[in-house]
Amino acid sequence: MFSAPQSLAGSGFSDHRLLLQLFADAPLGLGIFDRHLNYCEVNQRLADINGCPIEQHRGRHISEVIPTLAPTVEPLLRRVLDLGEPFIEMPVQGFTAAHGGTHRHWLATYSPLVDERGTPIGVLAIVQDITAQQQDRDALGRSEERFRQVVEAAPDGLAMVDDRGQLVLVNAGLEQMFGYRREELIGQTIEFLMSPRYRGEHVRRRDHYLKTPEARDMAGRKELYAMRRDGSEFPVEIGLNPLRAEHRLHVLATIQDVTNRKADQAMLEKALVEKTALLNEVHHRVKNNLQVVSSLLSLQTRQASPEASQLLSESQGRVKAIALIHQLLYERNDYAKVELGLYLQRLARLQSETYLAQSGRIRMQLNQPDTPITLDLQHAVPCGLLVNELVSNAFKHAFPDGRPGVITITLGQDAQGTRITVQDDGVGIPPDIRLGETQTLGFQLLPLLIEQAGGALLQPPTTTGCRFDIILPVQV
């Protein structure tokens, strides 16, 4: 029989009172059964677990108090009584009258209570409700199962590598990609999957990565090759994501076979080269055909009247202005845009050659910024024709009777967009002449061309000569 230490007895504690208090206040469910498996005593914790008051336990058989659990628990209690050996932390699950009959989980320890001769005369039951812990484990298990399903279903190869570079997890996609069974890969280093020419360098890269892990691709967008079981190499891209698992650093590697992508890229590059060559040939042929047209117009002027010859020469200038754009596209091998400064420089030279007889007294000047300004082909053609018409009109009408002067083309950009100014210091335009209303073809073309260019044509006032501003909106 338990005997209280002298210090406890001296403080007023008796054996019986001490045992009762420990029994009642224990944080676990405690119960005592006799040899017939009737409850002799339970504490409040076990009464709460069973969903039955303490008084309704005493003298009642286990099958009366917890009928749903008795088929599981009763054989265990009888075995303890028969063999005199305990069951330690047996998992028991089911439901009682408590908690609305919801499914619960317990750990139960059943120990024999013996008399002076060592014969079992009862059983001490210690019950711990572990439902919350079990639910957490179940949730973790479901989460791990979902993770495994996601990993297995991933179309790319996935591999988990520990802090020593060893493979601890691979998915079916990686097995299929490399031709190995996962049993052959687990425990191998990640370099096992790489081409031998990359293995030495990768060990150094791996050690450096593990010191400062971050989510990124493994090769820094450099070409990387892996090796299948049959020894064949293939290009891959590998993404790395550091993970903390079980207090250790792990790295999840996503491996993509980019063989098809590289083949598609090679086909696209080949198609681009072919397209570029075709565009080059197209612009070359267009330029040549326009030169043929220009030559035909030149031949036609020899047999035409002076008035018709003048008109044919103007048409020839327009053809040359268009041909010049295709010439620049062909030379610079850039078919998306035209550099306006270079084009205006060539166009000014072309106009000077066209009006060679007047070039001695009429000087052309071009002002442009250091930063190149470009224009797409769709707007470059009408813009070039606009400048061509304005410069031609200045040559023909601004300096009558042998008068000298200067025609200035200025290219720049401001808040409104790209601005091309064509200005001369000649006699100016008579006030009765308006754009689009005069009988000359050049002035009739100007409103149509500025509309095609998608801009605006202004005629600011000036003290001498004439000035036109072509404003083109900023292209995005």
Short mmCIF file of C-alpha atoms in Angstrom, two decimals, residues 184-464:
data_model
loop_
_atom_site.label_atom_id
_atom_site.label_comp_id
_atom_site.label_asym_id
_atom_site.label_seq_id
_atom_site.Cartn_x
_atom_site.Cartn_y
_atom_site.Cartn_z
CA GLU A 184 18.07 3.83 -59.50
CA LEU A 185 18.07 7.61 -59.01
CA ILE A 186 17.33 8.06 -55.29
CA GLY A 187 20.63 8.65 -53.50
CA GLN A 188 22.51 9.67 -56.63
CA THR A 189 23.84 13.23 -56.94
CA ILE A 190 22.15 15.56 -59.40
CA GLU A 191 25.31 15.49 -61.54
CA PHE A 192 24.45 11.87 -62.35
CA LEU A 193 21.83 13.20 -64.79
CA MET A 194 24.17 15.63 -66.52
CA SER A 195 26.53 15.32 -69.42
CA PRO A 196 30.07 14.49 -68.20
CA ARG A 197 31.40 17.74 -69.67
CA TYR A 198 29.23 19.74 -67.26
CA ARG A 199 29.63 17.69 -64.08
CA GLY A 200 32.83 19.21 -62.70
CA GLU A 201 31.68 22.76 -63.25
CA HIS A 202 28.24 22.03 -61.82
CA VAL A 203 29.62 20.79 -58.48
CA ARG A 204 31.18 24.23 -57.99
CA ARG A 205 27.95 25.95 -59.06
CA ARG A 206 25.89 23.73 -56.76
CA ASP A 207 28.04 24.47 -53.72
CA HIS A 208 27.82 28.19 -54.44
CA TYR A 209 24.04 28.02 -54.86
CA LEU A 210 23.51 26.19 -51.57
CA LYS A 211 25.33 29.00 -49.74
CA THR A 212 22.93 31.64 -51.13
CA PRO A 213 19.85 29.75 -52.37
CA GLU A 214 17.21 31.60 -54.40
CA ALA A 215 14.54 30.77 -56.95
CA ARG A 216 16.16 30.95 -60.39
CA ASP A 217 17.26 28.90 -63.38
CA MET A 218 20.35 26.77 -62.89
CA ALA A 219 22.54 27.72 -65.85
CA GLY A 220 21.80 31.44 -65.97
CA ARG A 221 20.10 31.02 -69.36
CA LYS A 222 23.20 29.31 -70.74
CA GLU A 223 22.94 26.19 -72.83
CA LEU A 224 22.87 23.06 -70.64
CA TYR A 225 22.75 19.41 -71.64
CA ALA A 226 21.56 16.38 -69.68
CA MET A 227 22.24 12.72 -70.43
CA ARG A 228 19.76 9.86 -70.68
CA ARG A 229 20.39 6.32 -69.54
CA ASP A 230 21.33 5.30 -73.10
CA GLY A 231 24.07 7.96 -73.14
CA SER A 232 22.32 10.35 -75.49
CA GLU A 233 22.47 14.05 -74.64
CA PHE A 234 19.62 16.51 -74.93
CA PRO A 235 19.22 20.23 -74.15
CA VAL A 236 17.42 21.15 -70.92
CA GLU A 237 16.39 24.15 -68.88
CA ILE A 238 16.42 23.69 -65.10
CA GLY A 239 14.63 25.91 -62.59
CA LEU A 240 15.65 25.85 -58.93
CA ASN A 241 13.46 26.57 -55.89
CA PRO A 242 14.90 26.29 -52.35
CA LEU A 243 12.68 24.61 -49.73
CA ARG A 244 13.07 24.02 -46.01
CA ALA A 245 12.05 20.52 -44.96
CA GLU A 246 12.81 18.82 -41.66
CA HIS A 247 15.20 21.63 -40.67
CA ARG A 248 17.32 20.97 -43.75
CA LEU A 249 17.66 22.80 -47.02
CA HIS A 250 16.22 21.03 -50.03
CA VAL A 251 16.07 22.23 -53.61
CA LEU A 252 13.23 21.41 -55.99
CA ALA A 253 14.57 21.25 -59.54
CA THR A 254 12.20 21.55 -62.50
CA ILE A 255 13.78 20.00 -65.59
CA GLN A 256 12.40 20.73 -69.05
CA ASP A 257 13.45 18.94 -72.21
CA VAL A 258 13.80 21.79 -74.72
CA THR A 259 14.74 19.65 -77.72
CA ASN A 260 11.53 20.50 -79.57
CA ARG A 261 11.74 24.13 -78.56
CA LYS A 262 15.28 24.44 -79.89
CA ALA A 263 14.21 22.72 -83.11
CA ASP A 264 11.29 25.13 -83.44
CA GLN A 265 13.59 28.04 -82.69
CA ALA A 266 16.01 26.88 -85.38
CA MET A 267 13.12 26.65 -87.85
CA LEU A 268 11.95 30.14 -86.91
CA GLU A 269 15.45 31.53 -87.29
CA LYS A 270 15.75 29.86 -90.68
CA ALA A 271 12.35 31.21 -91.70
CA LEU A 272 13.39 34.68 -90.52
CA VAL A 273 16.56 34.53 -92.58
CA GLU A 274 14.54 33.44 -95.60
CA LYS A 275 11.95 36.17 -94.99
CA THR A 276 14.69 38.76 -94.61
CA ALA A 277 16.29 37.62 -97.85
CA LEU A 278 12.91 37.77 -99.57
CA LEU A 279 12.21 41.28 -98.28
CA ASN A 280 15.68 42.31 -99.31
CA GLU A 281 15.02 41.04 -102.81
CA VAL A 282 11.57 42.64 -102.91
CA HIS A 283 12.88 46.09 -101.99
CA HIS A 284 15.79 45.65 -104.40
CA ARG A 285 13.43 44.75 -107.23
CA VAL A 286 10.99 47.57 -106.36
CA LYS A 287 13.87 50.03 -106.34
CA ASN A 288 15.12 48.73 -109.68
CA ASN A 289 11.65 48.81 -111.21
CA LEU A 290 11.16 52.38 -110.03
CA GLN A 291 14.49 53.29 -111.57
CA VAL A 292 13.30 51.76 -114.83
CA VAL A 293 10.15 53.87 -114.64
CA SER A 294 12.28 56.92 -113.93
CA SER A 295 14.49 56.15 -116.92
CA LEU A 296 11.45 55.74 -119.16
CA LEU A 297 10.12 59.11 -118.03
CA SER A 298 13.52 60.63 -118.72
CA LEU A 299 13.51 59.20 -122.24
CA GLN A 300 9.98 60.48 -122.78
CA THR A 301 10.98 64.04 -121.92
CA ARG A 302 13.36 64.15 -124.93
CA GLN A 303 10.48 63.94 -127.37
CA ALA A 304 7.90 65.94 -125.39
CA SER A 305 7.01 69.59 -125.60
CA PRO A 306 8.64 71.89 -123.03
CA GLU A 307 5.45 71.97 -120.95
CA ALA A 308 5.03 68.18 -121.07
CA SER A 309 8.73 67.71 -120.41
CA GLN A 310 8.42 69.77 -117.25
CA LEU A 311 5.51 67.62 -116.02
CA LEU A 312 7.36 64.42 -116.83
CA SER A 313 10.41 65.64 -114.92
CA GLU A 314 8.27 66.35 -111.88
CA SER A 315 6.81 62.86 -112.06
CA GLN A 316 10.31 61.45 -112.42
CA GLY A 317 11.30 63.28 -109.21
CA ARG A 318 8.39 61.71 -107.34
CA VAL A 319 9.37 58.24 -108.55
CA LYS A 320 12.96 58.85 -107.45
CA ALA A 321 11.76 59.98 -103.99
CA ILE A 322 9.90 56.67 -103.55
CA ALA A 323 12.79 54.63 -104.95
CA LEU A 324 15.15 56.30 -102.51
CA ILE A 325 13.17 54.89 -99.55
CA HIS A 326 13.45 51.33 -100.89
CA GLN A 327 17.15 51.93 -101.57
CA LEU A 328 17.74 52.86 -97.92
CA LEU A 329 15.75 49.86 -96.66
CA TYR A 330 17.83 47.60 -98.91
CA GLU A 331 21.13 49.14 -97.81
CA ARG A 332 20.47 49.11 -94.08
CA ASN A 333 18.74 45.70 -94.02
CA ASP A 334 16.03 47.12 -91.74
CA TYR A 335 12.57 46.84 -93.25
CA ALA A 336 10.57 48.19 -90.34
CA LYS A 337 11.67 51.84 -90.34
CA VAL A 338 13.51 54.54 -92.27
CA GLU A 339 16.02 56.91 -90.72
CA LEU A 340 14.60 60.31 -91.64
CA GLY A 341 17.86 62.27 -91.33
CA LEU A 342 19.68 60.06 -93.82
CA TYR A 343 16.69 60.01 -96.16
CA LEU A 344 16.37 63.82 -96.18
CA GLN A 345 20.11 64.12 -96.78
CA ARG A 346 19.86 61.85 -99.83
CA LEU A 347 16.68 63.57 -101.01
CA ALA A 348 18.32 67.02 -100.81
CA ARG A 349 21.23 65.76 -102.86
CA LEU A 350 18.82 64.25 -105.38
CA GLN A 351 16.90 67.53 -105.72
CA SER A 352 20.13 69.46 -106.21
CA GLU A 353 21.06 67.09 -109.04
CA THR A 354 17.56 67.41 -110.58
CA TYR A 355 17.74 71.21 -110.58
CA LEU A 356 21.42 71.29 -111.44
CA ALA A 357 21.05 74.39 -113.59
CA GLN A 358 19.90 76.39 -110.58
CA SER A 359 22.14 74.81 -107.97
CA GLY A 360 24.78 77.44 -108.47
CA ARG A 361 22.54 80.20 -107.14
CA ILE A 362 20.15 78.18 -104.96
CA ARG A 363 21.80 76.45 -102.03
CA MET A 364 20.27 73.62 -99.99
CA GLN A 365 20.85 73.27 -96.25
CA LEU A 366 19.86 70.39 -93.92
CA ASN A 367 19.66 70.65 -90.12
CA GLN A 368 19.11 67.47 -88.09
CA PRO A 369 19.67 66.29 -84.51
CA ASP A 370 22.46 63.95 -83.45
CA THR A 371 19.95 61.35 -82.28
CA PRO A 372 18.45 59.44 -85.24
CA ILE A 373 14.71 59.86 -85.87
CA THR A 374 12.95 56.99 -87.61
CA LEU A 375 9.62 56.50 -89.37
CA ASP A 376 7.88 53.32 -90.44
CA LEU A 377 7.54 52.48 -94.13
CA GLN A 378 3.78 53.16 -94.23
CA HIS A 379 4.28 56.81 -93.24
CA ALA A 380 7.73 57.30 -94.74
CA VAL A 381 6.57 57.19 -98.40
CA PRO A 382 3.93 59.98 -98.17
CA CYS A 383 6.27 61.97 -95.91
CA GLY A 384 9.07 61.71 -98.48
CA LEU A 385 6.74 62.77 -101.28
CA LEU A 386 5.62 65.75 -99.18
CA VAL A 387 9.17 67.00 -98.70
CA ASN A 388 9.90 66.31 -102.37
CA GLU A 389 6.92 68.44 -103.48
CA LEU A 390 7.77 71.31 -101.14
CA VAL A 391 11.44 71.42 -102.17
CA SER A 392 10.53 71.14 -105.88
CA ASN A 393 8.07 74.01 -105.60
CA ALA A 394 10.72 76.12 -103.89
CA PHE A 395 13.22 75.43 -106.67
CA LYS A 396 10.64 76.27 -109.37
CA HIS A 397 8.84 79.26 -107.91
CA ALA A 398 10.66 80.81 -104.94
CA PHE A 399 13.57 82.35 -106.84
CA PRO A 400 12.40 83.85 -110.14
CA ASP A 401 14.54 85.92 -112.54
CA GLY A 402 17.83 84.32 -111.44
CA ARG A 403 17.43 85.36 -107.82
CA PRO A 404 19.80 83.51 -105.40
CA GLY A 405 18.64 81.97 -102.16
CA VAL A 406 18.67 79.15 -99.64
CA ILE A 407 16.24 76.24 -99.11
CA THR A 408 16.50 74.86 -95.58
CA ILE A 409 15.19 71.50 -94.37
CA THR A 410 15.09 71.16 -90.59
CA LEU A 411 14.34 67.87 -88.81
CA GLY A 412 13.57 67.72 -85.11
CA GLN A 413 11.21 66.58 -82.38
CA ASP A 414 9.06 68.56 -79.96
CA ALA A 415 6.00 68.03 -77.78
CA GLN A 416 3.80 67.60 -80.85
CA GLY A 417 5.96 64.88 -82.40
CA THR A 418 8.40 64.78 -85.29
CA ARG A 419 8.63 68.10 -87.14
CA ILE A 420 10.07 68.60 -90.65
CA THR A 421 10.35 72.23 -91.72
CA VAL A 422 10.92 73.25 -95.35
CA GLN A 423 11.72 76.95 -95.59
CA ASP A 424 13.13 79.27 -98.24
CA ASP A 425 14.07 82.95 -98.33
CA GLY A 426 12.50 83.54 -101.73
CA VAL A 427 9.59 85.68 -102.89
CA GLY A 428 6.95 83.76 -100.98
CA ILE A 429 3.55 82.42 -102.04
CA PRO A 430 0.86 84.76 -103.39
CA PRO A 431 -2.03 85.10 -100.90
CA ASP A 432 -4.60 83.81 -103.42
CA ILE A 433 -2.91 80.38 -103.68
CA ARG A 434 -4.25 77.79 -101.21
CA LEU A 435 -3.36 74.16 -100.65
CA GLY A 436 -5.57 71.73 -102.58
CA GLU A 437 -7.27 74.50 -104.57
CA THR A 438 -4.59 75.53 -107.05
CA GLN A 439 -4.39 73.93 -110.48
CA THR A 440 -0.82 72.60 -110.04
CA LEU A 441 -0.55 68.89 -109.24
CA GLY A 442 2.01 69.44 -106.50
CA PHE A 443 -0.24 71.66 -104.39
CA GLN A 444 -3.19 69.37 -105.02
CA LEU A 445 -1.20 66.41 -103.74
CA LEU A 446 -0.10 68.03 -100.47
CA PRO A 447 -3.40 67.58 -98.53
CA LEU A 448 -3.70 63.97 -99.73
CA LEU A 449 -0.12 63.13 -98.78
CA ILE A 450 -0.32 64.66 -95.28
CA GLU A 451 -3.50 62.66 -94.66
CA GLN A 452 -1.71 59.44 -95.68
CA ALA A 453 1.21 60.37 -93.43
CA GLY A 454 -1.22 60.74 -90.51
CA GLY A 455 0.06 64.19 -89.59
CA ALA A 456 -0.57 67.88 -90.13
CA LEU A 457 0.78 70.43 -92.62
CA LEU A 458 1.12 73.98 -91.30
CA GLN A 459 2.12 77.19 -93.06
CA PRO A 460 3.40 79.52 -90.30
CA PRO A 461 3.76 83.20 -91.17
CA THR A 462 7.29 84.36 -92.00
CA THR A 463 8.79 87.74 -92.87
CA THR A 464 10.66 86.44 -95.90
#
